[in-house]
PDB file of C-alpha atoms in Angstrom:
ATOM      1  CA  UNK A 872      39.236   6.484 -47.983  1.00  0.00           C
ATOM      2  CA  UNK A 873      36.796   4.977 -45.189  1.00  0.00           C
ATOM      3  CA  UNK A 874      35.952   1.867 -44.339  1.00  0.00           C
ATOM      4  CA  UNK A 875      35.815  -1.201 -47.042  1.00  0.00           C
ATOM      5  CA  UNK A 876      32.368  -1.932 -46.133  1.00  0.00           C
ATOM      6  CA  UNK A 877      31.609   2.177 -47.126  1.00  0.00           C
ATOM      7  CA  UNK A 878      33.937   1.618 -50.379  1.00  0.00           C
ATOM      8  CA  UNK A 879      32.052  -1.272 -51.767  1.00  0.00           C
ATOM      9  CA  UNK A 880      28.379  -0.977 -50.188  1.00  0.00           C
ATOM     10  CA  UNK A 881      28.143  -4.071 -48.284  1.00  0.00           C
ATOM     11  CA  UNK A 882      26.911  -3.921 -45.033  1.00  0.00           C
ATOM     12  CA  UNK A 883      28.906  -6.971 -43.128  1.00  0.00           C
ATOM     13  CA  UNK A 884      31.452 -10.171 -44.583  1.00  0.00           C
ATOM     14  CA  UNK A 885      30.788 -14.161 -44.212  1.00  0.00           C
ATOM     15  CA  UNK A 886      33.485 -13.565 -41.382  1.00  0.00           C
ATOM     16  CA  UNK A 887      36.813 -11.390 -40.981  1.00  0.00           C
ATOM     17  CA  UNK A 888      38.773 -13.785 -43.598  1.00  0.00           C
ATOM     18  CA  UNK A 889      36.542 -13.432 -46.523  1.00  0.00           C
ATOM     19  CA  UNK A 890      36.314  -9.589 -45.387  1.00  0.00           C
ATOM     20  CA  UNK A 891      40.505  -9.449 -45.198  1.00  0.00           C
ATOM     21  CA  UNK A 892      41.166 -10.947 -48.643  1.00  0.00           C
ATOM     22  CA  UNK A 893      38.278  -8.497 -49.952  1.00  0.00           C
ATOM     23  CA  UNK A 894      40.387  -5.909 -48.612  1.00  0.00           C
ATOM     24  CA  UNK A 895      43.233  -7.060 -49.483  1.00  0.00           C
ATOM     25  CA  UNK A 896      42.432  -6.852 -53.082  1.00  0.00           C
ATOM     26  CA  UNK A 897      40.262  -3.684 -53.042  1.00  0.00           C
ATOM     27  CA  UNK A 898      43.473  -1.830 -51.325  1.00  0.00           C
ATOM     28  CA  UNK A 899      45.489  -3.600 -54.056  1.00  0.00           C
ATOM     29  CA  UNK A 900      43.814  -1.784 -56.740  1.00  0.00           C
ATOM     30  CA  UNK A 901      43.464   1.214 -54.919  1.00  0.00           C
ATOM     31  CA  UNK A 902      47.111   1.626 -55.026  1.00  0.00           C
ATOM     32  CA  UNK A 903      47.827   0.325 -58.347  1.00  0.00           C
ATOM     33  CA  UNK A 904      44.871   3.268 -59.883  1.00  0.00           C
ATOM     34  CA  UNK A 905      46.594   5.688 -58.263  1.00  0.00           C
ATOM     35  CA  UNK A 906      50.329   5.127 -58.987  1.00  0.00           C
ATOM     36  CA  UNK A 907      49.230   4.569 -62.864  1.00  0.00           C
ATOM     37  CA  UNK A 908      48.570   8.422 -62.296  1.00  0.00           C
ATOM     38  CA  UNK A 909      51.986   9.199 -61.392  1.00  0.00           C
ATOM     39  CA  UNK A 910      53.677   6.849 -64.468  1.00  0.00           C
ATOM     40  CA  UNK A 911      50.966   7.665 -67.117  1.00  0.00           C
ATOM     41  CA  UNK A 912      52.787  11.106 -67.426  1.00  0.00           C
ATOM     42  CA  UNK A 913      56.209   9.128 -67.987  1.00  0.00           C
ATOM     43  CA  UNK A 914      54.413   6.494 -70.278  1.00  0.00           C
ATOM     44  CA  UNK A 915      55.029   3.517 -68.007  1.00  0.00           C
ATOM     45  CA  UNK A 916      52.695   1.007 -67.228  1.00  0.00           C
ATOM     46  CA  UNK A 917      53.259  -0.464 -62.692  1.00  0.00           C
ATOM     47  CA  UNK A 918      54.842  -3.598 -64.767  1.00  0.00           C
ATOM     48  CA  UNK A 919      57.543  -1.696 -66.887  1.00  0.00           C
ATOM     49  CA  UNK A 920      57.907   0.418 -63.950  1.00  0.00           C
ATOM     50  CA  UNK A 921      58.850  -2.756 -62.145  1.00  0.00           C
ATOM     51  CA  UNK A 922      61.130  -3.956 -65.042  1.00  0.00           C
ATOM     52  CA  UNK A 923      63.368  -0.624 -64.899  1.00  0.00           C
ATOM     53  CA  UNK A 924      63.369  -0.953 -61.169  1.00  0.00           C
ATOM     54  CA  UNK A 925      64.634  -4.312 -61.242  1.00  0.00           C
ATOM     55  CA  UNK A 926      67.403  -3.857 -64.138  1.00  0.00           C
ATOM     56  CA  UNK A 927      68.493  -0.445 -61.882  1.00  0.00           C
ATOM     57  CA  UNK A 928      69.508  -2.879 -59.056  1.00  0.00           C
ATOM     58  CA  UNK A 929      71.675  -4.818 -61.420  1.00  0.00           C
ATOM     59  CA  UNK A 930      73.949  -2.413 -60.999  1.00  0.00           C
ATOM     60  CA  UNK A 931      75.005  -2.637 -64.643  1.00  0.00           C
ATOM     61  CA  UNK A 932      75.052  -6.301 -65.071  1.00  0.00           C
ATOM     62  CA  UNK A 933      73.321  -7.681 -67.755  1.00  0.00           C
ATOM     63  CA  UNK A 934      70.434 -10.216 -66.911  1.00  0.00           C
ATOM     64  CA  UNK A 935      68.246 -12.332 -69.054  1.00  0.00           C
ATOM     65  CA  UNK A 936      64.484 -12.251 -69.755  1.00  0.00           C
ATOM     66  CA  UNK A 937      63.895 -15.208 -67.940  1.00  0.00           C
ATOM     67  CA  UNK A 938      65.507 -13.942 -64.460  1.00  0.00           C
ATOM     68  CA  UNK A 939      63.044 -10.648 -64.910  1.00  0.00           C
ATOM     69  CA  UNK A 940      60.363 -12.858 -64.918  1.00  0.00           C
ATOM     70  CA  UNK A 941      61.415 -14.281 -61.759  1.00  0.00           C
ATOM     71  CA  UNK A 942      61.788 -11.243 -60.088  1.00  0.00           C
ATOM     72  CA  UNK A 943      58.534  -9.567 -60.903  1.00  0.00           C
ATOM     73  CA  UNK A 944      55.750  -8.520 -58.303  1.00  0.00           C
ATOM     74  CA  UNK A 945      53.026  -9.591 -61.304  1.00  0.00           C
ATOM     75  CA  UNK A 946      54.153 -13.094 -61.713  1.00  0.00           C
ATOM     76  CA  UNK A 947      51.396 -12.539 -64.675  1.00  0.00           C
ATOM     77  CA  UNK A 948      53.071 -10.205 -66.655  1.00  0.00           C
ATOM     78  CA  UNK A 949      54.811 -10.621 -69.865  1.00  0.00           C
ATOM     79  CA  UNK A 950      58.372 -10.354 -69.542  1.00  0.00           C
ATOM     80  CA  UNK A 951      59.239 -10.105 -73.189  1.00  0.00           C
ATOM     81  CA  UNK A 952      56.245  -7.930 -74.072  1.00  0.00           C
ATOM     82  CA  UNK A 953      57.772  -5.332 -71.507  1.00  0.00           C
ATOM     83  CA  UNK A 954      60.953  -5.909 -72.499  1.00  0.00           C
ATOM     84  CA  UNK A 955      59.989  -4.816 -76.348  1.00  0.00           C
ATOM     85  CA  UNK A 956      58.013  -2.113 -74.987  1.00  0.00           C
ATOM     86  CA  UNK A 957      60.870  -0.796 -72.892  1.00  0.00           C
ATOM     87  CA  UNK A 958      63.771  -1.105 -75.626  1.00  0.00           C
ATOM     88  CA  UNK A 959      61.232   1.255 -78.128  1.00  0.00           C
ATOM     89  CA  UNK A 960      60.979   3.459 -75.882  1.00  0.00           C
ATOM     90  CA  UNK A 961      65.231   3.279 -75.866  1.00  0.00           C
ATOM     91  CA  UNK A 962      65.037   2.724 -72.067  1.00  0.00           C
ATOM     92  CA  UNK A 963      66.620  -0.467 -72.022  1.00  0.00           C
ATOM     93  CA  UNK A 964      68.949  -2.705 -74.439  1.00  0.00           C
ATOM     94  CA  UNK A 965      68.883  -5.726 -75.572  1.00  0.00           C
ATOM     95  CA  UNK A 966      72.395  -7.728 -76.117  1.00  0.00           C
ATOM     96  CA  UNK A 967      73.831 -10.896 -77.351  1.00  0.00           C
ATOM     97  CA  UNK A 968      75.409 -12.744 -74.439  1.00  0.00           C
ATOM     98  CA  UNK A 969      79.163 -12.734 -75.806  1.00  0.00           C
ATOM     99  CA  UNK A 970      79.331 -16.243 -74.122  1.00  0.00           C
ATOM    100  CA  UNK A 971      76.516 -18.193 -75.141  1.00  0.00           C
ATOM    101  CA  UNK A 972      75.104 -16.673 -78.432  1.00  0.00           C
ATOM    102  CA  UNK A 973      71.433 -17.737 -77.772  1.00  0.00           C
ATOM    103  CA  UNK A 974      71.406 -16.174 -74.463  1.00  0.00           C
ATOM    104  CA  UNK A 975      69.974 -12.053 -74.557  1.00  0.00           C
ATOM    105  CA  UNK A 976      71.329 -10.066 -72.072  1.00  0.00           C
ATOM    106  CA  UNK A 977      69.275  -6.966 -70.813  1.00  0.00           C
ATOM    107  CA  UNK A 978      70.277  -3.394 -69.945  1.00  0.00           C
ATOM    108  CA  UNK A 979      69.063  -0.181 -68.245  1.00  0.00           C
ATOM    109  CA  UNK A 980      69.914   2.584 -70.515  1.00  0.00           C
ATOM    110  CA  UNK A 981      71.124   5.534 -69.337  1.00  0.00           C
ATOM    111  CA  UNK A 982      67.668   7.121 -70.843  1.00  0.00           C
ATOM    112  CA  UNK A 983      65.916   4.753 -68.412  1.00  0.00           C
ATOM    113  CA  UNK A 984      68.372   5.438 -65.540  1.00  0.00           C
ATOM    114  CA  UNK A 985      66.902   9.140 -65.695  1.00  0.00           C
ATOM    115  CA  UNK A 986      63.326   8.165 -66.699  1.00  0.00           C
ATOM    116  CA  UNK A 987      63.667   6.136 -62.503  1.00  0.00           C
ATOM    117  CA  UNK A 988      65.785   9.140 -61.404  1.00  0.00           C
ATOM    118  CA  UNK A 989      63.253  11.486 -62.199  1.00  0.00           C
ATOM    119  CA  UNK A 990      60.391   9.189 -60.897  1.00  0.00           C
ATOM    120  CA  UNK A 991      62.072   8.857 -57.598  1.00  0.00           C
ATOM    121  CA  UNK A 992      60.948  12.172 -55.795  1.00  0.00           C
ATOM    122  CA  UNK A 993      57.503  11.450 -57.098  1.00  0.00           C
ATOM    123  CA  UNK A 994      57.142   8.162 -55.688  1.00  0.00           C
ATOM    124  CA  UNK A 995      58.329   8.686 -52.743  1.00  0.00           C
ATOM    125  CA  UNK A 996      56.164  11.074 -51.875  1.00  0.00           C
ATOM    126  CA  UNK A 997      53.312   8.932 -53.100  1.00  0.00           C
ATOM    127  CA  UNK A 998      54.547   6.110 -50.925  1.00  0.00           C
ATOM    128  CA  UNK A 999      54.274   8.733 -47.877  1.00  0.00           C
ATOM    129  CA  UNK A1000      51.302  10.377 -48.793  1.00  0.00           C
ATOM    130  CA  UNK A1001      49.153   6.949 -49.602  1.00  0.00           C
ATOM    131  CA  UNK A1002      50.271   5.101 -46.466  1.00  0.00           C
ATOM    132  CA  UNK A1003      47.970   6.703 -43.326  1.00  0.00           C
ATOM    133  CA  UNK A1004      49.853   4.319 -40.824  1.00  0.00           C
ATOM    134  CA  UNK A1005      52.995   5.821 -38.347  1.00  0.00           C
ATOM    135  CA  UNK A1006      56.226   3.775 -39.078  1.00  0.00           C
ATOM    136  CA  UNK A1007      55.589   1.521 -36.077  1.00  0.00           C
ATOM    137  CA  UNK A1008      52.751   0.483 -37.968  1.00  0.00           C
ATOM    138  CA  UNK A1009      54.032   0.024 -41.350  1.00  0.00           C
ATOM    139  CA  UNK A1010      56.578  -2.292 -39.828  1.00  0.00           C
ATOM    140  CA  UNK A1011      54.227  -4.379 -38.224  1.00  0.00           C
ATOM    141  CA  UNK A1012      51.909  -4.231 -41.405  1.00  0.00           C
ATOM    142  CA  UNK A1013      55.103  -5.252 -43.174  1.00  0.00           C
ATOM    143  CA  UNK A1014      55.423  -8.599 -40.378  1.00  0.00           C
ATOM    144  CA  UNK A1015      51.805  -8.978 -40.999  1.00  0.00           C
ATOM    145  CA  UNK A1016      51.807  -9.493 -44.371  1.00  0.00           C
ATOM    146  CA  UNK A1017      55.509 -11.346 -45.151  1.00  0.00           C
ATOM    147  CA  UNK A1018      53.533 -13.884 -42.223  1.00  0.00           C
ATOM    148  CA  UNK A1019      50.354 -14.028 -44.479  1.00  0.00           C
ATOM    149  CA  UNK A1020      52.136 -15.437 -47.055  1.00  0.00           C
ATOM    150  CA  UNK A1021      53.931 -17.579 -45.446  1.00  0.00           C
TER     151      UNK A1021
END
């Protein structure tokens, strides 16, 4: 990939801040182009992808809308848009909370189960193949950026 300053064309940053949260972003949608190319062929969008994986770790349970939303790495995104998206395409259910009847519960299908089962090998070996650090260094990129946010 090079350098950021090669990436973009700019010859030199305002200072290594400015330069950092240009990187920052620029690797950001470096990574984002290039694992839409692994879920186009499954017809997932990063943010449904992110949906499935976070109904997966329910481990069954059913969870609302609202707690999806929480739980999102696009605090953006439209929960209920991907929700919709995701029950057409039958890998997820939506159900009437049997105690509280205005509640919706949501549900990994088994369909979607596989869809993430299938996806597994593939990301993985993105997530190996796309990070050029030693694990050393991916834990102390890890430090690094849990301490940049705070």
């Amino acid at each position: 990939m090079g350098s950021l300053e090669e990436a973009i064309k700019q010859k030199e940053f305002k200072d290594p801040y400015n330069k950092l949260v240009v990187n920052l972003l620029y690797t950001h949608s470096y990574l984002v182009s290039a694992q839409n190319g692994i879920l186009k062929p499954f017809d997932l969008s990063p943010e449904q992808y992110n949906v499935l994986r976070i109904l997966r770790g329910q481990n069954g349970v059913p969870t609302t809308v609202s707690s999806i939303q929480d739980r999102m790495l696009n605090k953006m995104s439209n929960a209920s848009r991907l929700v919709d998206k995701l029950k057409a395409k039958l890998l997820i259910e939506r159900r009437e909370c049997p105690s509280d009847r205005r509640q919706v519960d949501i549900v990994i299908t088994d369909k979607g189960l596989q869809v993430l089962n299938e996806l597994q090998a593939y990301m993985e070996g993105f997530n190996n193949e796309v990070i050029n650090l030693n694990e050393e260094e991916v834990v102390m990129m890890n430090t690094l950026l849990d301490k940049l946010r705070g």
